[in-house]
């Protein structure tokens, strides 16, 4: 196992709370973003699957931890989670591919 994800999630949530006590306006602004997203047409499970995929593409372990828990609690199946993660893997590969095109263009410009 890479790490104790339950402990990591608990630590992230505790740290968010501590930061919120020291800087309440910052936490309030952050929470407002989440509330705005929740007000849109997507259901909770779909939002959490997207959040989990984005956590993979941004390599945010804390996001991964919190949204893995939330996706499971929202009823996402292992198959649905795997599908979201496969989409993230595919998008990362696509991004690398398009940046490879830029690199080849840069090399060609040197000729």
PDB file of C-alpha atoms in Angstrom:
ATOM      1  CA  UNK A   1       0.000   0.000   0.000  1.00  0.00           C
ATOM      2  CA  UNK A   2       1.336   3.453  -0.920  1.00  0.00           C
ATOM      3  CA  UNK A   3       0.037   5.052   2.262  1.00  0.00           C
ATOM      4  CA  UNK A   4      -2.668   4.941   4.891  1.00  0.00           C
ATOM      5  CA  UNK A   5      -5.373   6.798   2.967  1.00  0.00           C
ATOM      6  CA  UNK A   6      -7.794   6.926   5.888  1.00  0.00           C
ATOM      7  CA  UNK A   7      -5.181   8.636   8.039  1.00  0.00           C
ATOM      8  CA  UNK A   8      -4.239  10.930   5.156  1.00  0.00           C
ATOM      9  CA  UNK A   9      -7.869  11.956   4.619  1.00  0.00           C
ATOM     10  CA  UNK A  10      -8.334  12.634   8.331  1.00  0.00           C
ATOM     11  CA  UNK A  11      -5.153  14.725   8.361  1.00  0.00           C
ATOM     12  CA  UNK A  12      -6.267  16.756   5.328  1.00  0.00           C
ATOM     13  CA  UNK A  13      -9.661  17.466   6.872  1.00  0.00           C
ATOM     14  CA  UNK A  14      -8.062  18.452  10.194  1.00  0.00           C
ATOM     15  CA  UNK A  15      -5.576  20.718   8.406  1.00  0.00           C
ATOM     16  CA  UNK A  16      -8.380  22.392   6.439  1.00  0.00           C
ATOM     17  CA  UNK A  17     -10.180  23.056   9.719  1.00  0.00           C
ATOM     18  CA  UNK A  18      -7.071  24.533  11.321  1.00  0.00           C
ATOM     19  CA  UNK A  19      -6.417  26.745   8.303  1.00  0.00           C
ATOM     20  CA  UNK A  20     -10.053  27.833   8.377  1.00  0.00           C
ATOM     21  CA  UNK A  21      -9.760  28.896  12.009  1.00  0.00           C
ATOM     22  CA  UNK A  22      -6.678  31.000  11.243  1.00  0.00           C
ATOM     23  CA  UNK A  23      -7.934  32.333   7.910  1.00  0.00           C
ATOM     24  CA  UNK A  24     -11.736  32.054   7.830  1.00  0.00           C
ATOM     25  CA  UNK A  25     -12.200  34.213   4.733  1.00  0.00           C
ATOM     26  CA  UNK A  26      -9.877  31.983   2.730  1.00  0.00           C
ATOM     27  CA  UNK A  27     -11.773  28.843   3.737  1.00  0.00           C
ATOM     28  CA  UNK A  28     -15.112  30.557   3.114  1.00  0.00           C
ATOM     29  CA  UNK A  29     -14.028  31.526  -0.403  1.00  0.00           C
ATOM     30  CA  UNK A  30     -12.831  27.984  -1.110  1.00  0.00           C
ATOM     31  CA  UNK A  31     -16.080  26.488   0.184  1.00  0.00           C
ATOM     32  CA  UNK A  32     -18.059  28.927  -1.964  1.00  0.00           C
ATOM     33  CA  UNK A  33     -16.441  27.428  -5.072  1.00  0.00           C
ATOM     34  CA  UNK A  34     -17.630  23.973  -4.044  1.00  0.00           C
ATOM     35  CA  UNK A  35     -21.117  25.262  -3.268  1.00  0.00           C
ATOM     36  CA  UNK A  36     -21.314  26.951  -6.667  1.00  0.00           C
ATOM     37  CA  UNK A  37     -20.321  23.709  -8.387  1.00  0.00           C
ATOM     38  CA  UNK A  38     -22.916  21.796  -6.360  1.00  0.00           C
ATOM     39  CA  UNK A  39     -25.624  24.207  -7.525  1.00  0.00           C
ATOM     40  CA  UNK A  40     -25.117  23.139 -11.150  1.00  0.00           C
ATOM     41  CA  UNK A  41     -26.847  20.242 -12.922  1.00  0.00           C
ATOM     42  CA  UNK A  42     -24.463  17.403 -12.002  1.00  0.00           C
ATOM     43  CA  UNK A  43     -25.358  14.985  -9.246  1.00  0.00           C
ATOM     44  CA  UNK A  44     -22.972  14.402  -6.335  1.00  0.00           C
ATOM     45  CA  UNK A  45     -21.640  11.054  -7.612  1.00  0.00           C
ATOM     46  CA  UNK A  46     -20.807  12.506 -11.031  1.00  0.00           C
ATOM     47  CA  UNK A  47     -19.096  15.545  -9.465  1.00  0.00           C
ATOM     48  CA  UNK A  48     -17.018  13.294  -7.230  1.00  0.00           C
ATOM     49  CA  UNK A  49     -15.999  11.069 -10.152  1.00  0.00           C
ATOM     50  CA  UNK A  50     -14.889  14.167 -12.061  1.00  0.00           C
ATOM     51  CA  UNK A  51     -13.080  15.486  -8.977  1.00  0.00           C
ATOM     52  CA  UNK A  52     -11.268  12.173  -8.590  1.00  0.00           C
ATOM     53  CA  UNK A  53     -10.194  12.205 -12.248  1.00  0.00           C
ATOM     54  CA  UNK A  54      -8.993  15.804 -11.921  1.00  0.00           C
ATOM     55  CA  UNK A  55      -7.081  14.869  -8.751  1.00  0.00           C
ATOM     56  CA  UNK A  56      -5.231  12.284 -10.823  1.00  0.00           C
ATOM     57  CA  UNK A  57      -4.403  14.716 -13.619  1.00  0.00           C
ATOM     58  CA  UNK A  58      -3.221  17.398 -11.169  1.00  0.00           C
ATOM     59  CA  UNK A  59      -1.368  14.855  -9.006  1.00  0.00           C
ATOM     60  CA  UNK A  60      -3.017  16.139  -5.834  1.00  0.00           C
ATOM     61  CA  UNK A  61      -2.743  13.375  -3.223  1.00  0.00           C
ATOM     62  CA  UNK A  62      -4.901  15.252  -0.733  1.00  0.00           C
ATOM     63  CA  UNK A  63      -7.601  15.774  -3.378  1.00  0.00           C
ATOM     64  CA  UNK A  64      -7.336  12.118  -4.374  1.00  0.00           C
ATOM     65  CA  UNK A  65      -7.766  11.014  -0.784  1.00  0.00           C
ATOM     66  CA  UNK A  66     -10.760  13.211   0.013  1.00  0.00           C
ATOM     67  CA  UNK A  67     -12.564  12.648  -3.291  1.00  0.00           C
ATOM     68  CA  UNK A  68     -11.982   8.880  -3.293  1.00  0.00           C
ATOM     69  CA  UNK A  69     -13.788   8.771   0.046  1.00  0.00           C
ATOM     70  CA  UNK A  70     -16.527  11.105  -1.193  1.00  0.00           C
ATOM     71  CA  UNK A  71     -17.033   9.170  -4.457  1.00  0.00           C
ATOM     72  CA  UNK A  72     -17.444   5.921  -2.546  1.00  0.00           C
ATOM     73  CA  UNK A  73     -19.867   7.563  -0.085  1.00  0.00           C
ATOM     74  CA  UNK A  74     -21.817   8.999  -3.042  1.00  0.00           C
ATOM     75  CA  UNK A  75     -22.360   5.457  -4.318  1.00  0.00           C
ATOM     76  CA  UNK A  76     -19.770   5.273  -7.081  1.00  0.00           C
ATOM     77  CA  UNK A  77     -18.954   1.682  -7.934  1.00  0.00           C
ATOM     78  CA  UNK A  78     -15.426   0.379  -8.409  1.00  0.00           C
ATOM     79  CA  UNK A  79     -16.194   0.099 -12.130  1.00  0.00           C
ATOM     80  CA  UNK A  80     -17.365   3.734 -12.333  1.00  0.00           C
ATOM     81  CA  UNK A  81     -14.285   4.901 -10.438  1.00  0.00           C
ATOM     82  CA  UNK A  82     -12.044   2.847 -12.733  1.00  0.00           C
ATOM     83  CA  UNK A  83     -13.777   4.452 -15.725  1.00  0.00           C
ATOM     84  CA  UNK A  84     -13.139   7.937 -14.368  1.00  0.00           C
ATOM     85  CA  UNK A  85      -9.504   7.078 -13.700  1.00  0.00           C
ATOM     86  CA  UNK A  86      -9.102   5.558 -17.176  1.00  0.00           C
ATOM     87  CA  UNK A  87     -10.416   8.816 -18.604  1.00  0.00           C
ATOM     88  CA  UNK A  88      -7.834  10.763 -16.575  1.00  0.00           C
ATOM     89  CA  UNK A  89      -5.051   8.464 -17.797  1.00  0.00           C
ATOM     90  CA  UNK A  90      -6.217   8.896 -21.384  1.00  0.00           C
ATOM     91  CA  UNK A  91      -6.345  12.689 -21.071  1.00  0.00           C
ATOM     92  CA  UNK A  92      -2.859  12.821 -19.588  1.00  0.00           C
ATOM     93  CA  UNK A  93      -1.573  10.714 -22.479  1.00  0.00           C
ATOM     94  CA  UNK A  94      -3.343  13.011 -24.936  1.00  0.00           C
ATOM     95  CA  UNK A  95      -1.819  16.090 -23.325  1.00  0.00           C
ATOM     96  CA  UNK A  96       1.652  14.545 -23.538  1.00  0.00           C
ATOM     97  CA  UNK A  97       1.009  13.683 -27.183  1.00  0.00           C
ATOM     98  CA  UNK A  98       0.024  17.235 -28.109  1.00  0.00           C
ATOM     99  CA  UNK A  99       3.016  18.656 -26.244  1.00  0.00           C
ATOM    100  CA  UNK A 100       5.220  16.217 -28.142  1.00  0.00           C
ATOM    101  CA  UNK A 101       3.893  17.844 -31.316  1.00  0.00           C
ATOM    102  CA  UNK A 102       4.997  21.226 -29.944  1.00  0.00           C
ATOM    103  CA  UNK A 103       8.443  19.831 -29.164  1.00  0.00           C
ATOM    104  CA  UNK A 104       8.794  18.485 -32.704  1.00  0.00           C
ATOM    105  CA  UNK A 105       7.671  21.871 -34.047  1.00  0.00           C
ATOM    106  CA  UNK A 106      10.322  23.590 -31.900  1.00  0.00           C
ATOM    107  CA  UNK A 107      12.983  21.224 -33.223  1.00  0.00           C
ATOM    108  CA  UNK A 108      11.866  21.842 -36.812  1.00  0.00           C
ATOM    109  CA  UNK A 109      12.100  25.598 -36.230  1.00  0.00           C
ATOM    110  CA  UNK A 110      15.803  25.161 -35.449  1.00  0.00           C
ATOM    111  CA  UNK A 111      16.571  23.803 -38.928  1.00  0.00           C
TER     112      UNK A 111
END
